PDB file of C-alpha atoms in Angstrom:
ATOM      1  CA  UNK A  62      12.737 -13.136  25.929  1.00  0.00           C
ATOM      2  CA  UNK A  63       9.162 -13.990  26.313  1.00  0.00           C
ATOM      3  CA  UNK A  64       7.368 -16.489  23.445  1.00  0.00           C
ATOM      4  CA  UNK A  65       3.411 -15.994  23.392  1.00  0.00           C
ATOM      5  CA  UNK A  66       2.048 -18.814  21.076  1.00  0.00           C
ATOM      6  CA  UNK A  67      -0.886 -15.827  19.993  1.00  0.00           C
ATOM      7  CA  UNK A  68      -3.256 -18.969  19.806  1.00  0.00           C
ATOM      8  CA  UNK A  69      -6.519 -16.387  19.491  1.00  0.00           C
ATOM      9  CA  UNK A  70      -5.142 -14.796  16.115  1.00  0.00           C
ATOM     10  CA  UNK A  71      -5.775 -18.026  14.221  1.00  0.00           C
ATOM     11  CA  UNK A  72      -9.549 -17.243  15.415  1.00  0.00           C
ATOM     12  CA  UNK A  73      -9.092 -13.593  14.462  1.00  0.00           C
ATOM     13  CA  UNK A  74      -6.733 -13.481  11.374  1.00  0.00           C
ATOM     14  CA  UNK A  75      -6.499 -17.226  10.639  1.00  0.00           C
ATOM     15  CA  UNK A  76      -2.956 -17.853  10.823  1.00  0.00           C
ATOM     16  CA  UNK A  77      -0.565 -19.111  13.535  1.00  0.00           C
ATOM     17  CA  UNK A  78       1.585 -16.539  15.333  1.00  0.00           C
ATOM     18  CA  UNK A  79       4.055 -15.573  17.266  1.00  0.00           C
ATOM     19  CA  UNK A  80       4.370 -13.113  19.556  1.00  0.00           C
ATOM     20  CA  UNK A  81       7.754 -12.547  21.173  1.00  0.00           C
ATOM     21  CA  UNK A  82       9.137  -9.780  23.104  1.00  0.00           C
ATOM     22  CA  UNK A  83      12.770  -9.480  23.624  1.00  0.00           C
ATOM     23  CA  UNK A  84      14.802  -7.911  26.748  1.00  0.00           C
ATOM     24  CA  UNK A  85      18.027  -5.895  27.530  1.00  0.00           C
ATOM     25  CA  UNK A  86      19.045  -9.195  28.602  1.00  0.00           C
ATOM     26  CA  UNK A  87      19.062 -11.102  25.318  1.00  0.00           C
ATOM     27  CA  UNK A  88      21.999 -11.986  23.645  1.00  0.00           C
ATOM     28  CA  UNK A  89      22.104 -11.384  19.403  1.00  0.00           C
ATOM     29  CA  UNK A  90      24.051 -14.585  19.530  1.00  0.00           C
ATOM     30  CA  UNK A  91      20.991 -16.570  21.471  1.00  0.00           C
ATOM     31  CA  UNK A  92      18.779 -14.961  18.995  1.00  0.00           C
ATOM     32  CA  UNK A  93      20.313 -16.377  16.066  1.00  0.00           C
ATOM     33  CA  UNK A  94      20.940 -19.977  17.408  1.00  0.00           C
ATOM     34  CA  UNK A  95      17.077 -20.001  18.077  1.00  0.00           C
ATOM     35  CA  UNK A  96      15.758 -18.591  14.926  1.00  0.00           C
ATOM     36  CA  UNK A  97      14.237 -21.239  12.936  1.00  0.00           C
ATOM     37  CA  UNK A  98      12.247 -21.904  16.762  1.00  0.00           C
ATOM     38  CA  UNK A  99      11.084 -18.031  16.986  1.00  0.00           C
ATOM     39  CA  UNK A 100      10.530 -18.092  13.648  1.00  0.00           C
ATOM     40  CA  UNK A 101       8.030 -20.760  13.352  1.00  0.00           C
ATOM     41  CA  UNK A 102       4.557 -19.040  12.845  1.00  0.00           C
ATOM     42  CA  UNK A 103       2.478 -18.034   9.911  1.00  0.00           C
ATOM     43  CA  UNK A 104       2.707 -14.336  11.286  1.00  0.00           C
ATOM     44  CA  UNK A 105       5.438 -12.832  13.320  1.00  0.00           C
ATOM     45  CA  UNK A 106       5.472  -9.674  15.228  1.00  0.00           C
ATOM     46  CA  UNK A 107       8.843  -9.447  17.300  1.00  0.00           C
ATOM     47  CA  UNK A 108       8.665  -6.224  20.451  1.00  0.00           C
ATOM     48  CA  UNK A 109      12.441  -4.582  20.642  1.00  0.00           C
ATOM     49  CA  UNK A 110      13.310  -2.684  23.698  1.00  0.00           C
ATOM     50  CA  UNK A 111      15.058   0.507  22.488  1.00  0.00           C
ATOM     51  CA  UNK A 112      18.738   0.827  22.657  1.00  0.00           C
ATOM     52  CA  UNK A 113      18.813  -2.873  21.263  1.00  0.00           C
ATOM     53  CA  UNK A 114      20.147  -1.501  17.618  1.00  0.00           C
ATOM     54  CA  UNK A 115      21.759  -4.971  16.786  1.00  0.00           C
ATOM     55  CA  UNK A 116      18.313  -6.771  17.560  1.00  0.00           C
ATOM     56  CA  UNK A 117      17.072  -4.220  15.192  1.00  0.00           C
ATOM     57  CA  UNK A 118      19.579  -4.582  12.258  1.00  0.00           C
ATOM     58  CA  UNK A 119      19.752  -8.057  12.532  1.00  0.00           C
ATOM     59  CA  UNK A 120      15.634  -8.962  12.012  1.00  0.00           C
ATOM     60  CA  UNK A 121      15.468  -6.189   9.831  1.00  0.00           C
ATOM     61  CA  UNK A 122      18.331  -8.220   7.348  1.00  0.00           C
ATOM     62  CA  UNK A 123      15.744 -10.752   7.935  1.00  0.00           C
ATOM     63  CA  UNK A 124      12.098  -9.461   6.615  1.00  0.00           C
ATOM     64  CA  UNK A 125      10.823  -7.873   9.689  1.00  0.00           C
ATOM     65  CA  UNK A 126       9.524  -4.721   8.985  1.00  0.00           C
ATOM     66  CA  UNK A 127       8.500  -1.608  11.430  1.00  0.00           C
ATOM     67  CA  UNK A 128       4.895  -1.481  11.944  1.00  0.00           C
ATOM     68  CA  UNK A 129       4.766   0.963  15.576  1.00  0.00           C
ATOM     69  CA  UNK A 130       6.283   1.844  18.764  1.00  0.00           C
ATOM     70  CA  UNK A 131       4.014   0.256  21.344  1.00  0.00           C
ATOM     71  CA  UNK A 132       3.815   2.327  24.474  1.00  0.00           C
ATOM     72  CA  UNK A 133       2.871   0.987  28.106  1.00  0.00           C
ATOM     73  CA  UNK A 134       1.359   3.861  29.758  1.00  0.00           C
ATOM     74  CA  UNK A 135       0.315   4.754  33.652  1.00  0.00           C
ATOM     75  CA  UNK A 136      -1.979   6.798  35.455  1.00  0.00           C
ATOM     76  CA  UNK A 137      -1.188   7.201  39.044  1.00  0.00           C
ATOM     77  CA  UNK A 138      -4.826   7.780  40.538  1.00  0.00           C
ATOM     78  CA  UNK A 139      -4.099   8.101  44.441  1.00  0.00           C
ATOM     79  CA  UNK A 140      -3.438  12.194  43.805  1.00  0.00           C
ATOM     80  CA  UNK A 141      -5.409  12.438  40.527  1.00  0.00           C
ATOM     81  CA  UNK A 142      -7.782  15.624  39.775  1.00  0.00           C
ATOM     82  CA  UNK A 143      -8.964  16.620  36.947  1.00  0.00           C
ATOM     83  CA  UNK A 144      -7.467  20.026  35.444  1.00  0.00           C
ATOM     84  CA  UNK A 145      -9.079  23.376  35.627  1.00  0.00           C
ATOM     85  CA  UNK A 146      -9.166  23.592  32.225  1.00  0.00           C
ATOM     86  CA  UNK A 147     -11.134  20.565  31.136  1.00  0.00           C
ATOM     87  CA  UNK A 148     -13.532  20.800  33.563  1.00  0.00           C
ATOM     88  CA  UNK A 149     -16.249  22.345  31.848  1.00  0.00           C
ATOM     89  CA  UNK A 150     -16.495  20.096  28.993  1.00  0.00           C
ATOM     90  CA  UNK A 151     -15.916  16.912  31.109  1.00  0.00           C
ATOM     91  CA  UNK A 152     -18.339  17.793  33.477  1.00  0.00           C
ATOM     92  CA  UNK A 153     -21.074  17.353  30.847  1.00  0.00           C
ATOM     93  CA  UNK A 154     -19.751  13.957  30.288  1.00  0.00           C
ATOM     94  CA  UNK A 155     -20.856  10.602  31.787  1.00  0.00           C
ATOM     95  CA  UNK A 156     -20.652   7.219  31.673  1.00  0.00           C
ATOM     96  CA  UNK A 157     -23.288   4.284  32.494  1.00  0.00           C
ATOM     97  CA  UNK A 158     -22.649   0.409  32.124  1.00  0.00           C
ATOM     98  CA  UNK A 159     -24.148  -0.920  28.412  1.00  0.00           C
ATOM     99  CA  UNK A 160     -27.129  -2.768  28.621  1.00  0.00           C
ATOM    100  CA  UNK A 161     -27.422  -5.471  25.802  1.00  0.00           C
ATOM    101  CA  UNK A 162     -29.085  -3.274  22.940  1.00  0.00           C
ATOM    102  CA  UNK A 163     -25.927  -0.922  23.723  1.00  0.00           C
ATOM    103  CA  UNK A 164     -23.510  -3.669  23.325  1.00  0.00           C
ATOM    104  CA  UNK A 165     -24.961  -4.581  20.013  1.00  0.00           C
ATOM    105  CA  UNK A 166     -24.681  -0.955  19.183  1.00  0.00           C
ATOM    106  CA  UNK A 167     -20.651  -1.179  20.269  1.00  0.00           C
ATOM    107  CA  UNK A 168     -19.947  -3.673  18.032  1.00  0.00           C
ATOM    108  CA  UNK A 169     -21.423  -2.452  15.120  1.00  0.00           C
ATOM    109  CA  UNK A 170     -19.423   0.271  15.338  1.00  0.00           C
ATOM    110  CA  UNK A 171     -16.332  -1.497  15.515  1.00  0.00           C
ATOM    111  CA  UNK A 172     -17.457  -3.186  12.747  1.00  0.00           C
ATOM    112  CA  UNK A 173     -17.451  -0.066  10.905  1.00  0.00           C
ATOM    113  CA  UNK A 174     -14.171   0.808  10.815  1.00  0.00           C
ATOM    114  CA  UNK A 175     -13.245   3.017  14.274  1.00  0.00           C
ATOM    115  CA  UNK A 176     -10.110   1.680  14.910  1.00  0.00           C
ATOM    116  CA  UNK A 177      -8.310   2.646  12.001  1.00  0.00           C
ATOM    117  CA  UNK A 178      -4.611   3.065  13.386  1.00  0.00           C
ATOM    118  CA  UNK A 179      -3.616  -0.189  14.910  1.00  0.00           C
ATOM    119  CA  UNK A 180      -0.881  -2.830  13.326  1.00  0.00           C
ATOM    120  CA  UNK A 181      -3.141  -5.225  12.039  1.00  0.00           C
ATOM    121  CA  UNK A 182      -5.783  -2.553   9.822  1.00  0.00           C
ATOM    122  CA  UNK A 183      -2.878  -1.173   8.065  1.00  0.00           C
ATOM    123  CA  UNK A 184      -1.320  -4.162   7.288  1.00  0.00           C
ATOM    124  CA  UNK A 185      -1.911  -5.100   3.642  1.00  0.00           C
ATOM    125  CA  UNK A 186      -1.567  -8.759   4.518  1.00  0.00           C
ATOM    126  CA  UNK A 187      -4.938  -8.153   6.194  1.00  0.00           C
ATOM    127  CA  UNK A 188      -8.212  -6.998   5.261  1.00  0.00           C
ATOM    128  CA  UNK A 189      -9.880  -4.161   6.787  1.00  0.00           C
ATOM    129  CA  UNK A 190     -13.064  -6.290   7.887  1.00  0.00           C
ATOM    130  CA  UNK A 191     -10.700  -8.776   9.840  1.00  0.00           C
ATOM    131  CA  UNK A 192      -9.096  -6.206  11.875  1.00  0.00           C
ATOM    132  CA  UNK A 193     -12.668  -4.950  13.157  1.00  0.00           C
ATOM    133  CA  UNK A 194     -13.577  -8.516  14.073  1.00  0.00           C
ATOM    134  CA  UNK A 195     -10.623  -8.499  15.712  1.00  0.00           C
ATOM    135  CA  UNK A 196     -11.859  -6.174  17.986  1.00  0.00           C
ATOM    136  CA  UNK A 197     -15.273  -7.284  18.426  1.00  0.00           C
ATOM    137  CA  UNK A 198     -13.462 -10.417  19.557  1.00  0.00           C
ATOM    138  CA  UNK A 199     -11.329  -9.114  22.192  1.00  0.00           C
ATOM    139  CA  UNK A 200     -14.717  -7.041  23.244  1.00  0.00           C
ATOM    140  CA  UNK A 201     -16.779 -10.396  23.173  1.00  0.00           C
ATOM    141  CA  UNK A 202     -13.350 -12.270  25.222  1.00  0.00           C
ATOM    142  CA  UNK A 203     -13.004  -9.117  28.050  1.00  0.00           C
ATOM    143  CA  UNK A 204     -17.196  -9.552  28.477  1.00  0.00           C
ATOM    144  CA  UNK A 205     -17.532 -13.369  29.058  1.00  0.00           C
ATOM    145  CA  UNK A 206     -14.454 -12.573  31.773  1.00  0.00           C
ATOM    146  CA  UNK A 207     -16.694 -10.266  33.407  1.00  0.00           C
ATOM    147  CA  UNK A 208     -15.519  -6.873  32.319  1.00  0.00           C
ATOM    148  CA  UNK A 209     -18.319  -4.574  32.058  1.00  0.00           C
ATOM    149  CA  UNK A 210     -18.782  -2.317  28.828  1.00  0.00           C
ATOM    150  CA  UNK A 211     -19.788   1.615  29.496  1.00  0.00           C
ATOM    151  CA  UNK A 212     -20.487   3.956  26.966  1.00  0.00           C
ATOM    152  CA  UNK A 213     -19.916   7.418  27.640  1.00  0.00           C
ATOM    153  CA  UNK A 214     -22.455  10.155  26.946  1.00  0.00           C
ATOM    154  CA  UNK A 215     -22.335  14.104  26.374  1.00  0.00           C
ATOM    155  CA  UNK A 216     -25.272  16.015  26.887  1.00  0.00           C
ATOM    156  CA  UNK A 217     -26.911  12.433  27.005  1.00  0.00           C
ATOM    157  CA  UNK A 218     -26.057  11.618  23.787  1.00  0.00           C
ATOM    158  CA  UNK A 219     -23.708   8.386  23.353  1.00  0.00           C
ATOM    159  CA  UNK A 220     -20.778   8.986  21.430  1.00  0.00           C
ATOM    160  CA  UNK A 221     -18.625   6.351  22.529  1.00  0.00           C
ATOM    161  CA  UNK A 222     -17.143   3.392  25.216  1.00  0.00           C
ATOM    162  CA  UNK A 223     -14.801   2.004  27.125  1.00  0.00           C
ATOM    163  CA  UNK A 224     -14.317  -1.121  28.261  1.00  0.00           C
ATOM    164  CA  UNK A 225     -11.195  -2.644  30.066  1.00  0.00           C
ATOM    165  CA  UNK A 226      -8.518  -1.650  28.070  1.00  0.00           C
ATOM    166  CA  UNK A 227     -10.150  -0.412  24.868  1.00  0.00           C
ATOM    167  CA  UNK A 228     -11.834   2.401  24.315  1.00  0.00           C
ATOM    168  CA  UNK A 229     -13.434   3.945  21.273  1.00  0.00           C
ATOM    169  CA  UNK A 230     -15.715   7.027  19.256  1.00  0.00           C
ATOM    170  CA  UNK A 231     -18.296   5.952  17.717  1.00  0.00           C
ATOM    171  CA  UNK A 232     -18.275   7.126  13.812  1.00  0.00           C
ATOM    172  CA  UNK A 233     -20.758   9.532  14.068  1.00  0.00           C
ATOM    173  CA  UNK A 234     -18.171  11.752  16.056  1.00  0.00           C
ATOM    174  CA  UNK A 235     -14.840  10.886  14.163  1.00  0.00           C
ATOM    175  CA  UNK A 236     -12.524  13.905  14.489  1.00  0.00           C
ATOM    176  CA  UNK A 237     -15.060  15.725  17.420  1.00  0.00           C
ATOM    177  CA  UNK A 238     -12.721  15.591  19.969  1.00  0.00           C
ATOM    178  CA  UNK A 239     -15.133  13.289  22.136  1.00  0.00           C
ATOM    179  CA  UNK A 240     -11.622  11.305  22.487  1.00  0.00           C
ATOM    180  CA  UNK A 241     -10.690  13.371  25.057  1.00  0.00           C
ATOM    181  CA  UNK A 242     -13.955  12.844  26.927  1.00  0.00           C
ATOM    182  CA  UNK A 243     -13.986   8.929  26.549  1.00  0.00           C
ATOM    183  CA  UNK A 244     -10.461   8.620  28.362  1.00  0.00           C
ATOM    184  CA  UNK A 245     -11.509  11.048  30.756  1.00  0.00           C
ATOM    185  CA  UNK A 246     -14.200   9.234  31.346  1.00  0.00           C
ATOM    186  CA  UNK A 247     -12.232   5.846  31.785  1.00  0.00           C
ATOM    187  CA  UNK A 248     -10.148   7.189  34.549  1.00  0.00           C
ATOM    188  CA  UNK A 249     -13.353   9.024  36.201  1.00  0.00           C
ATOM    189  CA  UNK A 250     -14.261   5.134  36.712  1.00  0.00           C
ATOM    190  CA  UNK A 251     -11.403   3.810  37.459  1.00  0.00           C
ATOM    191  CA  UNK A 252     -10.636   6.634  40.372  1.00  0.00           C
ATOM    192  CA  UNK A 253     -14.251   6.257  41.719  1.00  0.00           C
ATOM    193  CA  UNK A 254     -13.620   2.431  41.702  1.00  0.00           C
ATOM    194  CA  UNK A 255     -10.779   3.240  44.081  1.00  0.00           C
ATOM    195  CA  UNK A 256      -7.979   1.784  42.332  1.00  0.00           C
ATOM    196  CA  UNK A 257      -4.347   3.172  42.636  1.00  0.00           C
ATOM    197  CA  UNK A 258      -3.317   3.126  38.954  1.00  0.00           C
ATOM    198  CA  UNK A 259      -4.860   3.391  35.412  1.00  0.00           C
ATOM    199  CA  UNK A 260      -2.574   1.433  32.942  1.00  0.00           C
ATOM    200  CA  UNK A 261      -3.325   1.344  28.924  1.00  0.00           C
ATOM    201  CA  UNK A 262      -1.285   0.140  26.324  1.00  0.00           C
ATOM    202  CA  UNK A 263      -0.982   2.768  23.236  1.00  0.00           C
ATOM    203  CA  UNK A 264       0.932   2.929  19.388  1.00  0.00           C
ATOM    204  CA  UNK A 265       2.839   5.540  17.969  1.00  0.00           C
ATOM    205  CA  UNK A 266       0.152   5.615  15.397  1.00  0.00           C
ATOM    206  CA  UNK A 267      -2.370   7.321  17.076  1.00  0.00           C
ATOM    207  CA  UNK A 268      -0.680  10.564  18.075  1.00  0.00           C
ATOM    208  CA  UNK A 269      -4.044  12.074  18.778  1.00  0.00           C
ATOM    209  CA  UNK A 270      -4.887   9.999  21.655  1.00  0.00           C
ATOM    210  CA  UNK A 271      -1.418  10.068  22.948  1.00  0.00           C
ATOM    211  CA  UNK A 272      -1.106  13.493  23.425  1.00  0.00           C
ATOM    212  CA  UNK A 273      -5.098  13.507  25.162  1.00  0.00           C
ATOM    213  CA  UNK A 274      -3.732  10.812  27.652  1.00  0.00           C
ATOM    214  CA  UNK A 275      -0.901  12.633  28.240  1.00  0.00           C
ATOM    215  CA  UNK A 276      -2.945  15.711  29.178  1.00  0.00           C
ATOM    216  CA  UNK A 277      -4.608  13.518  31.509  1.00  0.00           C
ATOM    217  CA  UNK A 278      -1.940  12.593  33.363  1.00  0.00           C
ATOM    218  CA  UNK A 279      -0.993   9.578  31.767  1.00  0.00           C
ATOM    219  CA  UNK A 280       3.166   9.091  31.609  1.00  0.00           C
ATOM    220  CA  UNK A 281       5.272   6.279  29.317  1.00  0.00           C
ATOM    221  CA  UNK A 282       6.977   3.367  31.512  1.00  0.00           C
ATOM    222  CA  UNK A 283       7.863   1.464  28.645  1.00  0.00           C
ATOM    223  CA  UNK A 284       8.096   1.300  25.259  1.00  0.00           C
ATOM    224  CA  UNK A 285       9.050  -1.608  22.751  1.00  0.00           C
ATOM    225  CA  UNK A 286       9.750  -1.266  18.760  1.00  0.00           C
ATOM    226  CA  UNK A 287       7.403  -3.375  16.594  1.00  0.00           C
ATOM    227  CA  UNK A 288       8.578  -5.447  13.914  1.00  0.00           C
ATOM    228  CA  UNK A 289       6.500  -7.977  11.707  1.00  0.00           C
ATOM    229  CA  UNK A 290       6.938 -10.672   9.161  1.00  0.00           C
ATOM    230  CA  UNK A 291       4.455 -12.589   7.132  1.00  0.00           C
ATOM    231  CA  UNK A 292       5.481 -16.489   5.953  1.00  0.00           C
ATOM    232  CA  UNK A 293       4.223 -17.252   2.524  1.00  0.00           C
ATOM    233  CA  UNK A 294       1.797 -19.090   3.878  1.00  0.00           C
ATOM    234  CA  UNK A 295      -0.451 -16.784   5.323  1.00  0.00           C
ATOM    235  CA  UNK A 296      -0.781 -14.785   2.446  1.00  0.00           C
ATOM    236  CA  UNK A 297      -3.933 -16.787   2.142  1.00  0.00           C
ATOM    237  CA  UNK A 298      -5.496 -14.715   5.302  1.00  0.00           C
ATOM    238  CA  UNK A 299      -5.827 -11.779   3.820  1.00  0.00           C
ATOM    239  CA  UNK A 300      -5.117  -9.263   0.399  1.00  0.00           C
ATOM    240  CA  UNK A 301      -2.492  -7.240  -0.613  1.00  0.00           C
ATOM    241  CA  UNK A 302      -4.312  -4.096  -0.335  1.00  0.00           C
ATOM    242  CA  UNK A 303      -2.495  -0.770  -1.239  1.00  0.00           C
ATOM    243  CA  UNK A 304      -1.330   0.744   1.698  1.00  0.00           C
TER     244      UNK A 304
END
């Protein structure tokens, strides 16, 4: 198993976490003899490789609920081209690195609410406004390492960004379809930069994007069940919203 002392969510969420992902290789009997160690965080959130039912059953009796199926995801560039099909609307998409007004602009639309469909903004423990931080955090953290924002532009019009790992529409053009162009977009960039592979990371909760990624060319190498559990104490981070 690997134990990730999630240090950055105190800054995010305020409370002390755990992250721990478990293997084929892990016993249920290890598991248990360790518990009170893995279980010694504010906020839990526990990554089961499929096929581990007993792992499953056995947190489950414990307070862990489901919360997503977290997918690792590659693109393998080195004979990547771009279908037929999407090559007309792509080709009126592109993509320039932010200066700082357009960085501003990026997080205040994270701010607004874009991300809607990861584990933390529908978790009731949590309010809405700290899982946008959240973001503009790990935006902020991915910057200061040197990782250079790009919004993406159609008809040269911004209507979204990517940068590293995340990606985003801006809320003016919610449920346009501009998804598609964003990732496309992303791997444009990531081609061009002559790099072999595209890797993302992507939840069972956002179907959409899946299925755009997966028209892309993008193909699952692993996936890992997500479970969470709050201690009492870090009821204090957040509400009990109404899910």
């Amino acid at each position: 198993m690997k134990i990730v002392d999630a240090v950055w969510e105190q800054r995010n969420l305020g409370v002390t976490c755990y992250e721990i992902t478990f293997d084929t290789r892990d016993s249920l009997d290890d598991i248990k003899a360790r518990w009170d160690e893995l279980t010694d965080r504010q906020y839990l959130v526990f990554k089961v490789p499929p096929k581990r039912a007993e792992i499953v059953a056995f947190i489950q009796s414990r307070g862990f609920r489901f919360i997503e199926v977290s997918m690792n995801m590659y693109c393998d560039l080195r004979d990547w081209t771009l279908k037929d099909e999407f090559k007309p609307i792509c080709e009126q998409c592109t993509y320039a690195p932010m200066n700082d007004d357009d960085i501003q602009t990026m997080f205040t639309e994270i701010k607004r609410g874009i991300f809607k469909t990861d584990r933390v903004y529908l978790d009731p423990y949590f309010t809405h406004e700290q899982a946008a931080q959240r973001y503009v955090n790990w935006t902020q953290d991915m910057i200061r390492r040197g990782v250079i924002p790009h919004k993406v532009m159609y008809q040269g019009e911004t209507v979204g960004f990517f940068c590293g790992d995340l990606s985003g529409v801006y809320s003016s053009f919610e449920n346009s379809g501009f998804g598609f162009l964003i990732q496309c977009a992303g791997i444009k960039k990531a081609s061009d930069d002559g790099k072999k592979f595209s890797t993302a990371k992507y939840s069972s909760n956002n179907p959409s994007v899946l299925n755009v990624i997966i028209a892309l060319g993008y193909r699952i190498k692993t996936m890992e069940y997500v479970f969470i559990r709050h201690n009492d104490s870090s009821r204090k981070a957040g509400v009990d919203r109404e899910v």
